[in-house]
PDB file of C-alpha atoms in Angstrom:
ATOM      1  CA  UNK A1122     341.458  32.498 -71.471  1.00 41.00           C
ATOM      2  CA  UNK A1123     344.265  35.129 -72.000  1.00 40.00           C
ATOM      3  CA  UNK A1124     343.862  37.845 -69.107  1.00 42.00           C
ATOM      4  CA  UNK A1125     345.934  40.163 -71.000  1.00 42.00           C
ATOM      5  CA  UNK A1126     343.257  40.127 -73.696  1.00 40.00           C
ATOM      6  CA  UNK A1127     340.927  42.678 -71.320  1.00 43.00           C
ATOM      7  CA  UNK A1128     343.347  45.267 -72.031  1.00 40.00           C
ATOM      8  CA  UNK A1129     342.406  45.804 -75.821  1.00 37.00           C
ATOM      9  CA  UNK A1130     338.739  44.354 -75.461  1.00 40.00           C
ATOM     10  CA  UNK A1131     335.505  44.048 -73.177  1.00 70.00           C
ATOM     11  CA  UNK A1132     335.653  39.978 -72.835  1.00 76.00           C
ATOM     12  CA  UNK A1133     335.107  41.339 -68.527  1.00 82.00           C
ATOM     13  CA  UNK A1134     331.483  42.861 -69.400  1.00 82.00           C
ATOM     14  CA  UNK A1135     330.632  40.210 -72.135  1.00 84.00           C
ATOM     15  CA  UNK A1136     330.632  37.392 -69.536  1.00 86.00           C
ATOM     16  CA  UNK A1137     327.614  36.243 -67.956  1.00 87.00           C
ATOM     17  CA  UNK A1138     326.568  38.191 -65.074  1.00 88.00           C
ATOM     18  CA  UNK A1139     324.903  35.835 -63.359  1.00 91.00           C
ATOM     19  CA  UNK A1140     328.281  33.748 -63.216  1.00 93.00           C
ATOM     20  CA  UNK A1141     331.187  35.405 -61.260  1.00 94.00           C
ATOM     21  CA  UNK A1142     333.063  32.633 -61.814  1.00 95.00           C
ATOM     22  CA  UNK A1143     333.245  33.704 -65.201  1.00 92.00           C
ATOM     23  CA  UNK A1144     334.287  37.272 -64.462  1.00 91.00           C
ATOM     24  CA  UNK A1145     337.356  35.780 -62.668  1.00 92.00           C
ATOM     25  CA  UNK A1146     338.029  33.471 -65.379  1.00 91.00           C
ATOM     26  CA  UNK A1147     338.051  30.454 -62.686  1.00 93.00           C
ATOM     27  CA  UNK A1148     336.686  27.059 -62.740  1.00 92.00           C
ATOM     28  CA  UNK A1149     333.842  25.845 -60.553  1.00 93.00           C
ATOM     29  CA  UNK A1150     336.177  24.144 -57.610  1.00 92.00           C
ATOM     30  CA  UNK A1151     338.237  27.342 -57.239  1.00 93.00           C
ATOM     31  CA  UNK A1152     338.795  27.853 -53.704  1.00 95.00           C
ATOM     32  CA  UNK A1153     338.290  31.073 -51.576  1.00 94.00           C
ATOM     33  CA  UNK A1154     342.404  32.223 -52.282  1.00 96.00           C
ATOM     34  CA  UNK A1155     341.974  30.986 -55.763  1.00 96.00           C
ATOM     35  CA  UNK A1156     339.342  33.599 -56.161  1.00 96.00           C
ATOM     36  CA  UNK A1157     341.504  36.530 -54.113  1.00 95.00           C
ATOM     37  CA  UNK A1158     344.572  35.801 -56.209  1.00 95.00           C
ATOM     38  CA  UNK A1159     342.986  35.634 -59.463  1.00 94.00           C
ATOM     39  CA  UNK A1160     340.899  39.074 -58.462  1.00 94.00           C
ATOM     40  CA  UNK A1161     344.028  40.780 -57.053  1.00 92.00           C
ATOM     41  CA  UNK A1162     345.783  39.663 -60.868  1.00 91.00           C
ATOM     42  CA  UNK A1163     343.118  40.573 -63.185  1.00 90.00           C
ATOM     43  CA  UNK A1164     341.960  44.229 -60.938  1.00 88.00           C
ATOM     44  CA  UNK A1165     345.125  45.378 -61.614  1.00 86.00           C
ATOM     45  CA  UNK A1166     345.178  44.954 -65.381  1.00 86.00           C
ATOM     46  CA  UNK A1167     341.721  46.735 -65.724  1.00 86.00           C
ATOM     47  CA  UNK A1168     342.700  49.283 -62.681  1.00 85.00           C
ATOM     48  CA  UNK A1169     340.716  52.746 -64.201  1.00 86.00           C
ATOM     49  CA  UNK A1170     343.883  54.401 -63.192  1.00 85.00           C
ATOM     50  CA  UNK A1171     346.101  52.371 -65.301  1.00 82.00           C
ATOM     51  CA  UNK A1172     343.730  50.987 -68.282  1.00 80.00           C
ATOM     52  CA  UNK A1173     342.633  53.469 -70.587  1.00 80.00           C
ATOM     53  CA  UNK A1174     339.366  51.333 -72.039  1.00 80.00           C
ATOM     54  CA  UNK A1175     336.596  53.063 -71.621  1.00 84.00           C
ATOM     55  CA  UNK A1176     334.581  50.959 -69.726  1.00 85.00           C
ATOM     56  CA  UNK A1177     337.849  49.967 -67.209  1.00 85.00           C
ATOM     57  CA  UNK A1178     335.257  51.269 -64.763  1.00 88.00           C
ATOM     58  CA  UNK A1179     332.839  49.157 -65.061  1.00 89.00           C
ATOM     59  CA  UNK A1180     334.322  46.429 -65.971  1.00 88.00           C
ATOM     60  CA  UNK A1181     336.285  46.611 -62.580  1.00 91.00           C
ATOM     61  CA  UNK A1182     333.188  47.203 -60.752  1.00 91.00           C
ATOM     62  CA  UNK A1183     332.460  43.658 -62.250  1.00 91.00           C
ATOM     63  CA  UNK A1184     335.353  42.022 -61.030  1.00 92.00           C
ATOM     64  CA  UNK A1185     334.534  43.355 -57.529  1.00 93.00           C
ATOM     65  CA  UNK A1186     330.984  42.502 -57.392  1.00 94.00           C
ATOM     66  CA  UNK A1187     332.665  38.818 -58.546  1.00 94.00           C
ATOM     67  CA  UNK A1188     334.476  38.852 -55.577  1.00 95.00           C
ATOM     68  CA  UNK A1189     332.379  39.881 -53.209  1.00 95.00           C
ATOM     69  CA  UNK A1190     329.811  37.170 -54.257  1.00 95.00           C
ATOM     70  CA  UNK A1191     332.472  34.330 -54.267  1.00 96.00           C
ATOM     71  CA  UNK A1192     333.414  35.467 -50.854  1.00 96.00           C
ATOM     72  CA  UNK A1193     330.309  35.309 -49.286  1.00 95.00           C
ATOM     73  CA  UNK A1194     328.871  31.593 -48.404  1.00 94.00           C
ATOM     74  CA  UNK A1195     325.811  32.230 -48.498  1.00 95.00           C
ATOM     75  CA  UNK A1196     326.043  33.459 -52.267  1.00 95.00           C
ATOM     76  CA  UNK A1197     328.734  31.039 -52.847  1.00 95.00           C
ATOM     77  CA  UNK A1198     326.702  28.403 -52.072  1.00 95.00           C
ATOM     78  CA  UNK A1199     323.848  29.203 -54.124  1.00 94.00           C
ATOM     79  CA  UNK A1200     325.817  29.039 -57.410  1.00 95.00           C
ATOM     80  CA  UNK A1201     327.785  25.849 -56.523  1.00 95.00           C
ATOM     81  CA  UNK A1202     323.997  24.408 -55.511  1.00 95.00           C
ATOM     82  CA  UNK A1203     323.198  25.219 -59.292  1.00 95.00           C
ATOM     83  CA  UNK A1204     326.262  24.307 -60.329  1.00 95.00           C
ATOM     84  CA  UNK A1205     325.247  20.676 -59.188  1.00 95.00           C
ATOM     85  CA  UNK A1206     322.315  20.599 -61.090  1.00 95.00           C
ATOM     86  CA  UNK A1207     323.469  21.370 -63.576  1.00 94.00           C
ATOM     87  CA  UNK A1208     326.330  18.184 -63.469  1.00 92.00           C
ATOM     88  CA  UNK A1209     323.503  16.109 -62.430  1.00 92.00           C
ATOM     89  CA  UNK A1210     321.317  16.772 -65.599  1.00 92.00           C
ATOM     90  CA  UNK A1211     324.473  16.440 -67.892  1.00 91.00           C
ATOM     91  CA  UNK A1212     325.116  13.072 -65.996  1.00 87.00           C
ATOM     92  CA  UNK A1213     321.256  12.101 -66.580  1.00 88.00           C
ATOM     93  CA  UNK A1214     321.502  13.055 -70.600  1.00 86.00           C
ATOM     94  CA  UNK A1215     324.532  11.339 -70.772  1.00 82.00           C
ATOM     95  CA  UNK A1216     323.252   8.041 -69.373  1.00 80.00           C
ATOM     96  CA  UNK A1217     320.263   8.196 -71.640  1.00 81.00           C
ATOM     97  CA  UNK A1218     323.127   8.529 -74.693  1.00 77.00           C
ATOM     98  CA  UNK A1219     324.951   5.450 -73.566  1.00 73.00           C
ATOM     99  CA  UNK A1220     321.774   3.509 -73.399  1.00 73.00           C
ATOM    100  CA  UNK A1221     321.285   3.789 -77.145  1.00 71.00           C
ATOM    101  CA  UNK A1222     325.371   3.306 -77.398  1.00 67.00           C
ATOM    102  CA  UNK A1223     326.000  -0.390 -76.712  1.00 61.00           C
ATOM    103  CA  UNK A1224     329.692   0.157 -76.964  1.00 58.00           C
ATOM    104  CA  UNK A1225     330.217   3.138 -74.969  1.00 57.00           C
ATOM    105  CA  UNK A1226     328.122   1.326 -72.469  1.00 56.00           C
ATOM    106  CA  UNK A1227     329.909  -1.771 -72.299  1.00 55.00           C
ATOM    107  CA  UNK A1228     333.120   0.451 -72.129  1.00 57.00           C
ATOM    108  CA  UNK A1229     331.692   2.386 -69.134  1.00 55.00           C
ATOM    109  CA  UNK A1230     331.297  -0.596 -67.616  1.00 51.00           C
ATOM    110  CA  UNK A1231     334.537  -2.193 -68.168  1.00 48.00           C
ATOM    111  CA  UNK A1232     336.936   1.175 -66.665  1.00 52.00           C
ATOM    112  CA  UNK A1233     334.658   1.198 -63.642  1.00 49.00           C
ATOM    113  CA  UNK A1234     333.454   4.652 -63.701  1.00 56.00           C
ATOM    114  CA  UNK A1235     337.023   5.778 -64.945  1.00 59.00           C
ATOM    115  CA  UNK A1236     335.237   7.107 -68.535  1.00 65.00           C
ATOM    116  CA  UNK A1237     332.934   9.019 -66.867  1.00 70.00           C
ATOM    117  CA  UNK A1238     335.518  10.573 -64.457  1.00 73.00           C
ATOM    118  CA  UNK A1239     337.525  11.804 -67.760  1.00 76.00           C
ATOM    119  CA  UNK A1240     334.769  12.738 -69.665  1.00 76.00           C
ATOM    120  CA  UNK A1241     333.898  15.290 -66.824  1.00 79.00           C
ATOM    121  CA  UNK A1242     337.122  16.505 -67.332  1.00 79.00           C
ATOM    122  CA  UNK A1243     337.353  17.015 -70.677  1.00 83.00           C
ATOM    123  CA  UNK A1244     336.809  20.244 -72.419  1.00 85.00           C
ATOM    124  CA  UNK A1245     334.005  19.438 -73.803  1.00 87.00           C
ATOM    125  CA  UNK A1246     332.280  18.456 -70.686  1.00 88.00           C
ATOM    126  CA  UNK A1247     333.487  21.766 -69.142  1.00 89.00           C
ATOM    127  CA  UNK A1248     331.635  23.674 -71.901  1.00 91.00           C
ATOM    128  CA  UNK A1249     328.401  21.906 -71.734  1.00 92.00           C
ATOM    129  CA  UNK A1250     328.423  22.730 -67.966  1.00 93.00           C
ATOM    130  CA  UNK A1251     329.296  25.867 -68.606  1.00 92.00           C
ATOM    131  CA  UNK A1252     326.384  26.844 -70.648  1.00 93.00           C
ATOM    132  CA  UNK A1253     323.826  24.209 -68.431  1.00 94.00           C
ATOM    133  CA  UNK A1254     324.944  26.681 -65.707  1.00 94.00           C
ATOM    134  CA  UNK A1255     324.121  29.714 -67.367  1.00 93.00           C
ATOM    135  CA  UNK A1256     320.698  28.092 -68.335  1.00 94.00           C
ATOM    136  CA  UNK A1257     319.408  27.322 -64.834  1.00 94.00           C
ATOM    137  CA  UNK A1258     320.718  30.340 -63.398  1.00 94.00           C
ATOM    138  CA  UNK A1259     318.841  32.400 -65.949  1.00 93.00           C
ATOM    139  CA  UNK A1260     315.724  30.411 -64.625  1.00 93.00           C
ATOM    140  CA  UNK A1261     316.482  30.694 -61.032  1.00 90.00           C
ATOM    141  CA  UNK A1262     316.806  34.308 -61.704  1.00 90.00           C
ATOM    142  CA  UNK A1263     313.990  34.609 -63.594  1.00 91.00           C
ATOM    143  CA  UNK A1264     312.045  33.009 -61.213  1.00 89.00           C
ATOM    144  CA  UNK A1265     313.121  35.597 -58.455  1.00 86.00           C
ATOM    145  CA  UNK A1266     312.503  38.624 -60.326  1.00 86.00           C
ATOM    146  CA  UNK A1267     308.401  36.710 -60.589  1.00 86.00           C
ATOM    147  CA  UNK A1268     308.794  36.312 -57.440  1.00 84.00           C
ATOM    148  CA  UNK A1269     309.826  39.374 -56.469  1.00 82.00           C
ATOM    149  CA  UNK A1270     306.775  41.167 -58.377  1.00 83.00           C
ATOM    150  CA  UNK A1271     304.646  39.195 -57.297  1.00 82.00           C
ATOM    151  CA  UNK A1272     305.724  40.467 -53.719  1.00 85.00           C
ATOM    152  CA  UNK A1273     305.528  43.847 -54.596  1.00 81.00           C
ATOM    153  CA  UNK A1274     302.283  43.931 -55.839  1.00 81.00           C
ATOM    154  CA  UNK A1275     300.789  42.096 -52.835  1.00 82.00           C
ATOM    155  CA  UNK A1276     302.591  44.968 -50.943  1.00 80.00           C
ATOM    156  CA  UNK A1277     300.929  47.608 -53.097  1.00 82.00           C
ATOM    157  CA  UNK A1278     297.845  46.520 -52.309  1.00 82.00           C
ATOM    158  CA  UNK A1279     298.504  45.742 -48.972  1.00 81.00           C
ATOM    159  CA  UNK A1280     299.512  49.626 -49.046  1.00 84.00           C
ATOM    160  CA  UNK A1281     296.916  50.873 -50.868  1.00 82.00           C
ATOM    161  CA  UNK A1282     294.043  48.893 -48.167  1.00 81.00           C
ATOM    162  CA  UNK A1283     295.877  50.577 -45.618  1.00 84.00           C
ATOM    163  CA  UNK A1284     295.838  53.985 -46.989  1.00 84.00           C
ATOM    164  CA  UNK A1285     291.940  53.352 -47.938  1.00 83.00           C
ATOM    165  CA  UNK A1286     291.452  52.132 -44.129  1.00 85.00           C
ATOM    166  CA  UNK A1287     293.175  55.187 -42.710  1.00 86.00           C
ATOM    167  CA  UNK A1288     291.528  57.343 -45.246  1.00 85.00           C
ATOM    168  CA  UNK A1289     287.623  56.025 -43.616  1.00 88.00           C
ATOM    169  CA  UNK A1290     289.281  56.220 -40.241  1.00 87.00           C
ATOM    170  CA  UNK A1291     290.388  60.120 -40.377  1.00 86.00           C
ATOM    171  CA  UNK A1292     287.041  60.448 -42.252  1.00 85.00           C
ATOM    172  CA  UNK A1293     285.148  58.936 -38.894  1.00 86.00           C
ATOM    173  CA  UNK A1294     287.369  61.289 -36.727  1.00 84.00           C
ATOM    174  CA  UNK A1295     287.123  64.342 -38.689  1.00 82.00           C
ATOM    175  CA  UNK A1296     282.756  64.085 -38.455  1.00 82.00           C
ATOM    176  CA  UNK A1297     283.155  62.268 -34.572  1.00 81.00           C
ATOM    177  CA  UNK A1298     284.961  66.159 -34.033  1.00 78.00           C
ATOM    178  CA  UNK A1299     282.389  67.934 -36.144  1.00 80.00           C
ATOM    179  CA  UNK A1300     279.561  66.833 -34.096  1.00 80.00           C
ATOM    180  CA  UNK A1301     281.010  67.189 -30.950  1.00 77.00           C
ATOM    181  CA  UNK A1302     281.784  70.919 -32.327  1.00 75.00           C
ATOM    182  CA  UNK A1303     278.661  72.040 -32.894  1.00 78.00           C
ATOM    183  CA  UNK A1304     277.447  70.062 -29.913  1.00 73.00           C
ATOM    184  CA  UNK A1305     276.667  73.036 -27.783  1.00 76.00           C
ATOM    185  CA  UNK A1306     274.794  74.732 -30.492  1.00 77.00           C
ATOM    186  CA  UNK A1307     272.502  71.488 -30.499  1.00 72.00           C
ATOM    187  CA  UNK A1308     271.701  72.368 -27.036  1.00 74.00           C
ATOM    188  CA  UNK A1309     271.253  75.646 -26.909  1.00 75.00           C
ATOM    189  CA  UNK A1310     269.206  75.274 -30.326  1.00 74.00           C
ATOM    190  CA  UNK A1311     267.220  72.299 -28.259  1.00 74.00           C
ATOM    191  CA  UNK A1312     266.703  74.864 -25.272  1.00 74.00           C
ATOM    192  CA  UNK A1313     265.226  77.754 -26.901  1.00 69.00           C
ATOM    193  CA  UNK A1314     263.184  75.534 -29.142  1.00 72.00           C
ATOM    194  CA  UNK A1315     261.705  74.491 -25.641  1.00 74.00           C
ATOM    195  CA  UNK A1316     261.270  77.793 -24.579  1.00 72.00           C
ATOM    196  CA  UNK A1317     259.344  78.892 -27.266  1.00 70.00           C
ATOM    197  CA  UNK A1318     257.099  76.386 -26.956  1.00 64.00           C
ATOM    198  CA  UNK A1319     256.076  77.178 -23.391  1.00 62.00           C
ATOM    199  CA  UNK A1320     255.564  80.810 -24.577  1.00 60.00           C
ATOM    200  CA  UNK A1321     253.243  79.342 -27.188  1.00 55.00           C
ATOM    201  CA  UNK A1322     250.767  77.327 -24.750  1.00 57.00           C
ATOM    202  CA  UNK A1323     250.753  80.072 -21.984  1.00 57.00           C
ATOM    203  CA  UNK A1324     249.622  82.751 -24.624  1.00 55.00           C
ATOM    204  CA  UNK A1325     246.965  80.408 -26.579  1.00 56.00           C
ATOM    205  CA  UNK A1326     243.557  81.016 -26.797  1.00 56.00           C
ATOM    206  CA  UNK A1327     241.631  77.673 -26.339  1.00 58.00           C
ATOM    207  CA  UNK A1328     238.831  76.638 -27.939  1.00 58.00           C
ATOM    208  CA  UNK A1329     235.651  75.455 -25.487  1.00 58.00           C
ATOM    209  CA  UNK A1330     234.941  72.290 -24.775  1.00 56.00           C
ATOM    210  CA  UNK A1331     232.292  70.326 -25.863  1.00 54.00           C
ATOM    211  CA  UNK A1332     229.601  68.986 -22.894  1.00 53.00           C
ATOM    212  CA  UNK A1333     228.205  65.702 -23.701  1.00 53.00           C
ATOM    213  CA  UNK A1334     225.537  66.605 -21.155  1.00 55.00           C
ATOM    214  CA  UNK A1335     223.780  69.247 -19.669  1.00 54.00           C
ATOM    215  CA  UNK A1336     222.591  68.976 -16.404  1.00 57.00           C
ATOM    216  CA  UNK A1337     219.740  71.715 -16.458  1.00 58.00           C
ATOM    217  CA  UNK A1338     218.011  69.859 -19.617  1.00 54.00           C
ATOM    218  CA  UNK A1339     216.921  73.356 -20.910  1.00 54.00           C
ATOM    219  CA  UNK A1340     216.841  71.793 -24.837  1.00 49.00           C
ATOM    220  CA  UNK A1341     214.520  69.707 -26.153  1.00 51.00           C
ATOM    221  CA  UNK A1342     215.868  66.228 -27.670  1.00 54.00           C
ATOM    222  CA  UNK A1343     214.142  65.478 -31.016  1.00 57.00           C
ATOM    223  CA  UNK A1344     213.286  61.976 -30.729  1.00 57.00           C
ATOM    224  CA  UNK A1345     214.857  59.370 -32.946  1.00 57.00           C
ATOM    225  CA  UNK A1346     212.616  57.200 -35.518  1.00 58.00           C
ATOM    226  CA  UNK A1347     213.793  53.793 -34.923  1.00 58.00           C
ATOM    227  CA  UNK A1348     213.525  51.708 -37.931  1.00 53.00           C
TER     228      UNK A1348
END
């Protein structure tokens, strides 16, 4: 691709930004000074201070968010892991095309893996990887961003438990506090309702009680018919 072409157009911002290889314009076995040198090149050209597109700024924000992520292993790694996949499928399709090709096969067989070596080579090999890339690392991302939701809503709920749990705790303090606070009216209620009541049975007048016998016998008892 012609660098100089990012002057006059946004080819920066149109590449995929899943890819920073793209953004650097490198291949997939660039190395880590492959990446500086090409960044160093290309920043320059698309510098805000010295490009007057209007989206020089973002476009080299893009180039240094490329950077960083080609710098880093850990990121690095990750791409050229999908990177491999995405060879490995190509080989598999491929493989499956020279079974139904009897002459390609045969050929195959005949350079000793030399075909194969130049086919990944070619141009056209490099654009089918290219886009194989950009398929699995739209999936992978995809997949992350599920992922990621899926997180966050087992957080919000976590959350929203744990605001429901403190709510019935401070709920249970708040009415613990209450009824300790009007504790001492319970007891002083309790006290004069006791008081009262003595008052009550010391001024009562009783009624008399009943004698199931009198000992002077000064009634007459009816008799009782039997029968």
């Amino acid at each position: 691709m012609n660098i100089s072409m990012g002057l006059s157009g946004d080819w920066i911002l149109s590449c995929f930004k899943l890819n920073p290889f793209e953004h650097l314009n490198l291949s997939f076995d660039s190395s880590t000074d492959d990446v500086k040198r090409q960044y160093r090149k290309i920043s320059l050209m698309v510098h805000p201070d010295k490009c007057k597109h209007p989206q020089a700024q973002e476009a080299f924000g893009a180039l240094a968010k490329a950077q960083q992520l080609l710098l880093n292993d850990q990121e690095r790694d990750y791409i050229l892991t999908q990177v491999h996949a995405a060879k490995q499928e190509l080989k598999m399709k491929r493989k499956k095309q020279l079974k139904k090709d009897t002459a390609s096969k045969i050929k195959s067989l005949v350079d000793e893996g030399k075909h194969e070596q130049l086919y990944e080579q070619s141009e056209e090999f490099q654009k089918e990887l290219k886009l194989k890339v950009r398929e699995i690392l739209t999936d992978q991302e995809w997949r992350r961003r599920k992922m990621a939701m899926r997180i966050s809503e087992e957080e919000g709920r976590l959350k929203k438990d744990e605001e429901e749990q403190k709510e019935i705790r401070k709920k249970k303090r708040e009415h613990e506090e209450q009824w300790e606070g009007t504790r001492e009216n319970r007891v002083s209620s309790w006290r004069d309702f006791m008081k009262a009541g003595k008052k009550a049975k010391k001024g009562e007048t009783r009624p008399p009680k009943l004698k199931t016998e009198d000992p002077n016998k000064s009634y007459v008892q009816r008799p009782v018919k039997k029968g």
